[in-house]
mmCIF file of C-alpha atoms in Angstrom:
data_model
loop_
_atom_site.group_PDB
_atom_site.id
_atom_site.type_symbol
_atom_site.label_atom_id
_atom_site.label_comp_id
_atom_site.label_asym_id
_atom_site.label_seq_id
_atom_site.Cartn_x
_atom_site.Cartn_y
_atom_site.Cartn_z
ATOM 1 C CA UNK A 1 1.155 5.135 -9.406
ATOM 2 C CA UNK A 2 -1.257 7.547 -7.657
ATOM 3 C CA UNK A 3 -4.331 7.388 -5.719
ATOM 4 C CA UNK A 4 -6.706 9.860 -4.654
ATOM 5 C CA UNK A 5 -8.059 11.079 -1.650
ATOM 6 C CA UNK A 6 -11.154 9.429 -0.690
ATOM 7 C CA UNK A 7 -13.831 10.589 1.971
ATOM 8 C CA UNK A 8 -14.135 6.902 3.857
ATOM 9 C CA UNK A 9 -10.405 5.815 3.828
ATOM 10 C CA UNK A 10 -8.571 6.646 6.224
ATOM 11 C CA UNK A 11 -4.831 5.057 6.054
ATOM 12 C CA UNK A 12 -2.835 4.199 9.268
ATOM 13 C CA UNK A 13 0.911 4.108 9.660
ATOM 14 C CA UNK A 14 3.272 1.350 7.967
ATOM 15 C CA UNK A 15 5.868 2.101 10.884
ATOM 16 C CA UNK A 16 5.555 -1.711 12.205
ATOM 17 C CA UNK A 17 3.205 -4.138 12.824
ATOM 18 C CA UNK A 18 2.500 -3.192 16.281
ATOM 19 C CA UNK A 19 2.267 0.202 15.138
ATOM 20 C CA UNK A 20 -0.356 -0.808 12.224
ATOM 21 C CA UNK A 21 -2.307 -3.268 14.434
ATOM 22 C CA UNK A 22 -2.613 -1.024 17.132
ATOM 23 C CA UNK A 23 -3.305 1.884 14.551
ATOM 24 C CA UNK A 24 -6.179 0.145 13.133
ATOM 25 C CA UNK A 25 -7.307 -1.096 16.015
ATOM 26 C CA UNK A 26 -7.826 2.436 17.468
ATOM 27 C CA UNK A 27 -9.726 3.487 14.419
ATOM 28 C CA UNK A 28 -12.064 0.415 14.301
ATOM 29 C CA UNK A 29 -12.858 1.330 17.587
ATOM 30 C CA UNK A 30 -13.735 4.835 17.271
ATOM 31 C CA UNK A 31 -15.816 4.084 13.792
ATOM 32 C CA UNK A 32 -17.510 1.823 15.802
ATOM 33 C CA UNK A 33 -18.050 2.944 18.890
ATOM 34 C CA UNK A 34 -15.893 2.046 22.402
ATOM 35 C CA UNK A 35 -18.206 -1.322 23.316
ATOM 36 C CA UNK A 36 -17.003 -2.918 20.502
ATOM 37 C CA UNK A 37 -13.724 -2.647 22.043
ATOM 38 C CA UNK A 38 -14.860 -5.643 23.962
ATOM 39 C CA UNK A 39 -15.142 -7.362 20.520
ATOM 40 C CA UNK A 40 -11.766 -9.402 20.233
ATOM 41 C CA UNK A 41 -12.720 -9.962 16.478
ATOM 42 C CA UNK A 42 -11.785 -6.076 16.088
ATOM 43 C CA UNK A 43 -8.201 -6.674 17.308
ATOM 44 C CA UNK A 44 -7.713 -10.136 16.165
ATOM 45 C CA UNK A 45 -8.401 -8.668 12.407
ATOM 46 C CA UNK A 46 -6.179 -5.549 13.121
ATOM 47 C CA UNK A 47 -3.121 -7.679 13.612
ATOM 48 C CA UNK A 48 -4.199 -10.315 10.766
ATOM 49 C CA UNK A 49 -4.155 -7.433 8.518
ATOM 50 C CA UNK A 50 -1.467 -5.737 9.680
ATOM 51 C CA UNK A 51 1.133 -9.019 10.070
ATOM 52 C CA UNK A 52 -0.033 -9.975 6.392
ATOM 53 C CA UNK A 53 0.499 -6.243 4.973
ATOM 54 C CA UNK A 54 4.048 -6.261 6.592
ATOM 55 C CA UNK A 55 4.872 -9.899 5.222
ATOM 56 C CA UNK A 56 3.598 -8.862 1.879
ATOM 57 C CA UNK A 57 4.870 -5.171 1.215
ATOM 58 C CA UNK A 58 1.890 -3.510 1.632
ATOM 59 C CA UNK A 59 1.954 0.094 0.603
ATOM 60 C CA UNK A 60 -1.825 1.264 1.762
ATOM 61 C CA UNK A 61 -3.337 -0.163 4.927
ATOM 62 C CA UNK A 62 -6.536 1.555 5.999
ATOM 63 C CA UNK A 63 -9.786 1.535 7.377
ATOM 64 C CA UNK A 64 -12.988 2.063 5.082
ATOM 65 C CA UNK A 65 -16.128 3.264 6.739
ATOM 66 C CA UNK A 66 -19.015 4.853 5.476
ATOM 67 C CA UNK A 67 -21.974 6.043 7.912
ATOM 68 C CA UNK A 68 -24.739 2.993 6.876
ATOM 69 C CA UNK A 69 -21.387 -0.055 7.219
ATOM 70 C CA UNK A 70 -19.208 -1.021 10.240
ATOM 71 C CA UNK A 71 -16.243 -0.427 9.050
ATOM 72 C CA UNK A 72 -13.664 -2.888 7.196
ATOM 73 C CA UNK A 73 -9.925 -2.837 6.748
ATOM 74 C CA UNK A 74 -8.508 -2.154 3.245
ATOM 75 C CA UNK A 75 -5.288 -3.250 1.824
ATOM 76 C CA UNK A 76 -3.290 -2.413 -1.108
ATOM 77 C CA UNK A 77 -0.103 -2.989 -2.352
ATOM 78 C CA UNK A 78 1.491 -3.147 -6.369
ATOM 79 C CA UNK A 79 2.640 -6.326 -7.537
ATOM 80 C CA UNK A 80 5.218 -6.332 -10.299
ATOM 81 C CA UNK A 81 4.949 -9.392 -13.126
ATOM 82 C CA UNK A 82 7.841 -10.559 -14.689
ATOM 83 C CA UNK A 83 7.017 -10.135 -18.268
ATOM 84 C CA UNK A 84 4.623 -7.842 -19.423
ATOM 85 C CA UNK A 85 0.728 -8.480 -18.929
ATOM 86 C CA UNK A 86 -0.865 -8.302 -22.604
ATOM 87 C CA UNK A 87 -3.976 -7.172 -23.548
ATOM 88 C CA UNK A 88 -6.220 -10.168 -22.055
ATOM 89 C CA UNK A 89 -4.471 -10.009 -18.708
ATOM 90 C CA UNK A 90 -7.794 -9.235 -17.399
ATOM 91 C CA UNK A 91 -9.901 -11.557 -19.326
ATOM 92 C CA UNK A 92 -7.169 -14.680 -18.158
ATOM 93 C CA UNK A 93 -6.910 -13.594 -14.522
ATOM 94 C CA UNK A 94 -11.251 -13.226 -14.676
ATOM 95 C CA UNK A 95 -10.995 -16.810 -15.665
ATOM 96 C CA UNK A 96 -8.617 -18.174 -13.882
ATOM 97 C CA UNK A 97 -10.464 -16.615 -10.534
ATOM 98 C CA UNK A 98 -13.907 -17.979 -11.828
ATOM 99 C CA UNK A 99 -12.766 -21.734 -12.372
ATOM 100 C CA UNK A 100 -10.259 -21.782 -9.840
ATOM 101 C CA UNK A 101 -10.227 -23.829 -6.753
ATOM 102 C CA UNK A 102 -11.512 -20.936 -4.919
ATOM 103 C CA UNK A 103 -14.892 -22.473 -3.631
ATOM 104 C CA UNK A 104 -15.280 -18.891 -1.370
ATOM 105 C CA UNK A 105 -15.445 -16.907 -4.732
ATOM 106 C CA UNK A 106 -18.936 -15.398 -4.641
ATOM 107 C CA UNK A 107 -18.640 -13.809 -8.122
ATOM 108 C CA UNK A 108 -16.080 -12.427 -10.878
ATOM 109 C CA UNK A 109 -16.824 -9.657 -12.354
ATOM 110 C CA UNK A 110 -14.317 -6.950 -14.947
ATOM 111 C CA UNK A 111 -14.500 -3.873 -15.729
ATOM 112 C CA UNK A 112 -12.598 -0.194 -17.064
ATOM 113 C CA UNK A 113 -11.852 2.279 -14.355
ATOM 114 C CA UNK A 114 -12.675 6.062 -15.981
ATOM 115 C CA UNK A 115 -8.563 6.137 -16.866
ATOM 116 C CA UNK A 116 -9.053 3.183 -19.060
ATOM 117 C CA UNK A 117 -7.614 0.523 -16.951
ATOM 118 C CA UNK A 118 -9.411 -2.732 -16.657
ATOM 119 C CA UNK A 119 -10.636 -4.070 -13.125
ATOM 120 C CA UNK A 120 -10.918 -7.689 -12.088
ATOM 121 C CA UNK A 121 -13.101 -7.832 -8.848
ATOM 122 C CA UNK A 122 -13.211 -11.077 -7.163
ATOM 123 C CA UNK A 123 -15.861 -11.278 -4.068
ATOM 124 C CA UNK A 124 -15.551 -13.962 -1.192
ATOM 125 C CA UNK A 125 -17.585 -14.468 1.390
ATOM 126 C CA UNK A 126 -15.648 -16.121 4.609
ATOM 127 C CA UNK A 127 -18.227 -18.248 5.935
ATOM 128 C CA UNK A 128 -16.158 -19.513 9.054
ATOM 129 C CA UNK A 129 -16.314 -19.775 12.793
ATOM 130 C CA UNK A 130 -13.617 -17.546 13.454
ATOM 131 C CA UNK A 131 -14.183 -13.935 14.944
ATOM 132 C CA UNK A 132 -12.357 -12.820 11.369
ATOM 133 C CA UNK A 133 -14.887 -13.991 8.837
ATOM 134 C CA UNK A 134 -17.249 -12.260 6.648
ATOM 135 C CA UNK A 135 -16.996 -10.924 3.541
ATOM 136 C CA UNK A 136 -14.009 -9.815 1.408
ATOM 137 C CA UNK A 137 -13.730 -8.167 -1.910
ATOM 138 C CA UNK A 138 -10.073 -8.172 -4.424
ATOM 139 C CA UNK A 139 -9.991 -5.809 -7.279
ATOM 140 C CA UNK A 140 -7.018 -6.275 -9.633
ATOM 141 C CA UNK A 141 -6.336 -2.564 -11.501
ATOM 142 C CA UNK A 142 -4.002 -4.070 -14.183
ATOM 143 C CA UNK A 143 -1.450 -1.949 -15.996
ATOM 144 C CA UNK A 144 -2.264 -2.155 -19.671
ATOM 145 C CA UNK A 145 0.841 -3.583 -21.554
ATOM 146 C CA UNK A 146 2.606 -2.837 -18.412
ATOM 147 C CA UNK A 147 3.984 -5.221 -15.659
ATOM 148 C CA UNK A 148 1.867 -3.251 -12.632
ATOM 149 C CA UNK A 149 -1.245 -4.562 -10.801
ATOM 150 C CA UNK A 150 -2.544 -2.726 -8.083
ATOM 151 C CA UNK A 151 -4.226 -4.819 -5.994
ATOM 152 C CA UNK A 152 -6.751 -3.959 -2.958
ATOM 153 C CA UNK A 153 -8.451 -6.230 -0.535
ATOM 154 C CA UNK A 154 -11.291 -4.966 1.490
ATOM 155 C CA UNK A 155 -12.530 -7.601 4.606
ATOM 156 C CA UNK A 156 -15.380 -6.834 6.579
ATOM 157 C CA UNK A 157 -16.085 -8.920 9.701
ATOM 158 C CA UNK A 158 -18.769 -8.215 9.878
ATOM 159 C CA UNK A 159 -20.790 -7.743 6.512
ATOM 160 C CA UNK A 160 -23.110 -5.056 7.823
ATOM 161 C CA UNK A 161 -23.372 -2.070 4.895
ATOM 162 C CA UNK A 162 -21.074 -4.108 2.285
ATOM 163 C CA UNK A 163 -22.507 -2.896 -0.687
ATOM 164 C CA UNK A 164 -21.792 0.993 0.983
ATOM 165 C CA UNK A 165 -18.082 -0.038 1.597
ATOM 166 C CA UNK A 166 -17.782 -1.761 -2.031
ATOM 167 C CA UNK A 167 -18.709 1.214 -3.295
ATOM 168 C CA UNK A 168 -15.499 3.251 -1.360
ATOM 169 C CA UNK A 169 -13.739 0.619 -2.471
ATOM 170 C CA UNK A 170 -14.629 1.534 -6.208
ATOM 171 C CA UNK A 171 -14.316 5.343 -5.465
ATOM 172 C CA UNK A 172 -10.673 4.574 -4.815
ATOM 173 C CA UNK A 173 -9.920 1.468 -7.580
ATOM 174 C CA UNK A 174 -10.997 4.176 -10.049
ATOM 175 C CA UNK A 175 -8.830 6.760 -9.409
ATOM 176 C CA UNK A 176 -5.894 4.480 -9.796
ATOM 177 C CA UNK A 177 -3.398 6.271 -12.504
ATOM 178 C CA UNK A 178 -0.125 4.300 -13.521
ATOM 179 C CA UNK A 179 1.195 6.968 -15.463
ATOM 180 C CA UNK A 180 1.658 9.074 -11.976
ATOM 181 C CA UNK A 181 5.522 8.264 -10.841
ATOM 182 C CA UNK A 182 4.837 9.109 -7.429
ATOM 183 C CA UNK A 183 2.932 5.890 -5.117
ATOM 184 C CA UNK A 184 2.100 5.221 -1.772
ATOM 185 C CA UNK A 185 1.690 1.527 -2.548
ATOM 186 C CA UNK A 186 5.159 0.979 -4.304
ATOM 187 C CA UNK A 187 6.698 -2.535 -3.668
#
């Protein structure tokens, strides 16, 4: 699978988890500015992010930013199924996010990326206590007839310019191709 190059995502190294919290934690930092180093919400997320990307085989952990947002931390990885996904794997997994249990989903909403393949995106927003809420957004690019889903999670603590960062979000979920060999988010 390949992605492209986006102008707002900026990956960070995979080397360890200390070496991806403090990684992002740098770049939050400079995106925002050096008070919010003060903010421990900006480190607590880091290391969230980074200990779950690590536990889970990440293959893309980065920070998106765009100039009207504070920035948020992205995370992809490719999940393999076990069978083949058929031609409603979108339409089921749409479904199954919309009546699920999941009393944070916002809205579910599908769609084609320009290659063709269809999109799940799932929206939550975190309304909690904890320096690490706000708002998070899944989009499922699913293989068609194929086994791959690349999935991407993008979690803003703050919420500020969400609709700016959804849409470097989409930049990158749409330049998804499965037919490219070569991935930086192999698992």
């Amino acid at each position: 699978m390949k992605l492209a190059a986006i102008p707002g995502i900026t990956p960070v190294s995979m080397h360890s988890v200390d070496a991806t919290a403090t990684a992002l934690t740098e770049l939050l930092v400079s995106v925002r500015g050096p008070e919010s180093a003060h903010d421990p919400g900006v480190a607590l997320a880091a290391r969230d992010a980074a200990e779950l990307a690590h536990e889970n085989g990440a293959g893309l952990v980065a920070v998106a930013s765009h100039a009207q947002a504070d920035p948020a931390i992205l995370v992809g990885m490719v999940v393999t199924a076990d069978t083949p996904l058929g031609p409603d794997a979108a339409a089921e997994l749409a479904h199954h996010l919309s009546d699920g249990d999941g009393q944070d989903i916002r809205e579910v909403t599908s769609s084609t990326t320009t290659r063709g393949y269809p999109v799940v995106i799932a929206e939550r927003i975190l309304l909690s206590a904890a320096p690490t809420a706000g708002a998070q957004l899944q989009a499922v690019v699913i293989e068609p007839d194929g086994r791959r889903m690349a999935v991407f999670t993008l979690h803003s603590t703050t919420g500020r310019g969400w609709l700016e960062l959804a849409t470097v979000l989409g930049q990158l979920v749409s330049s998804v191709d499965f037919a490219e060999s070569v991935s930086s988010l192999s698992r």
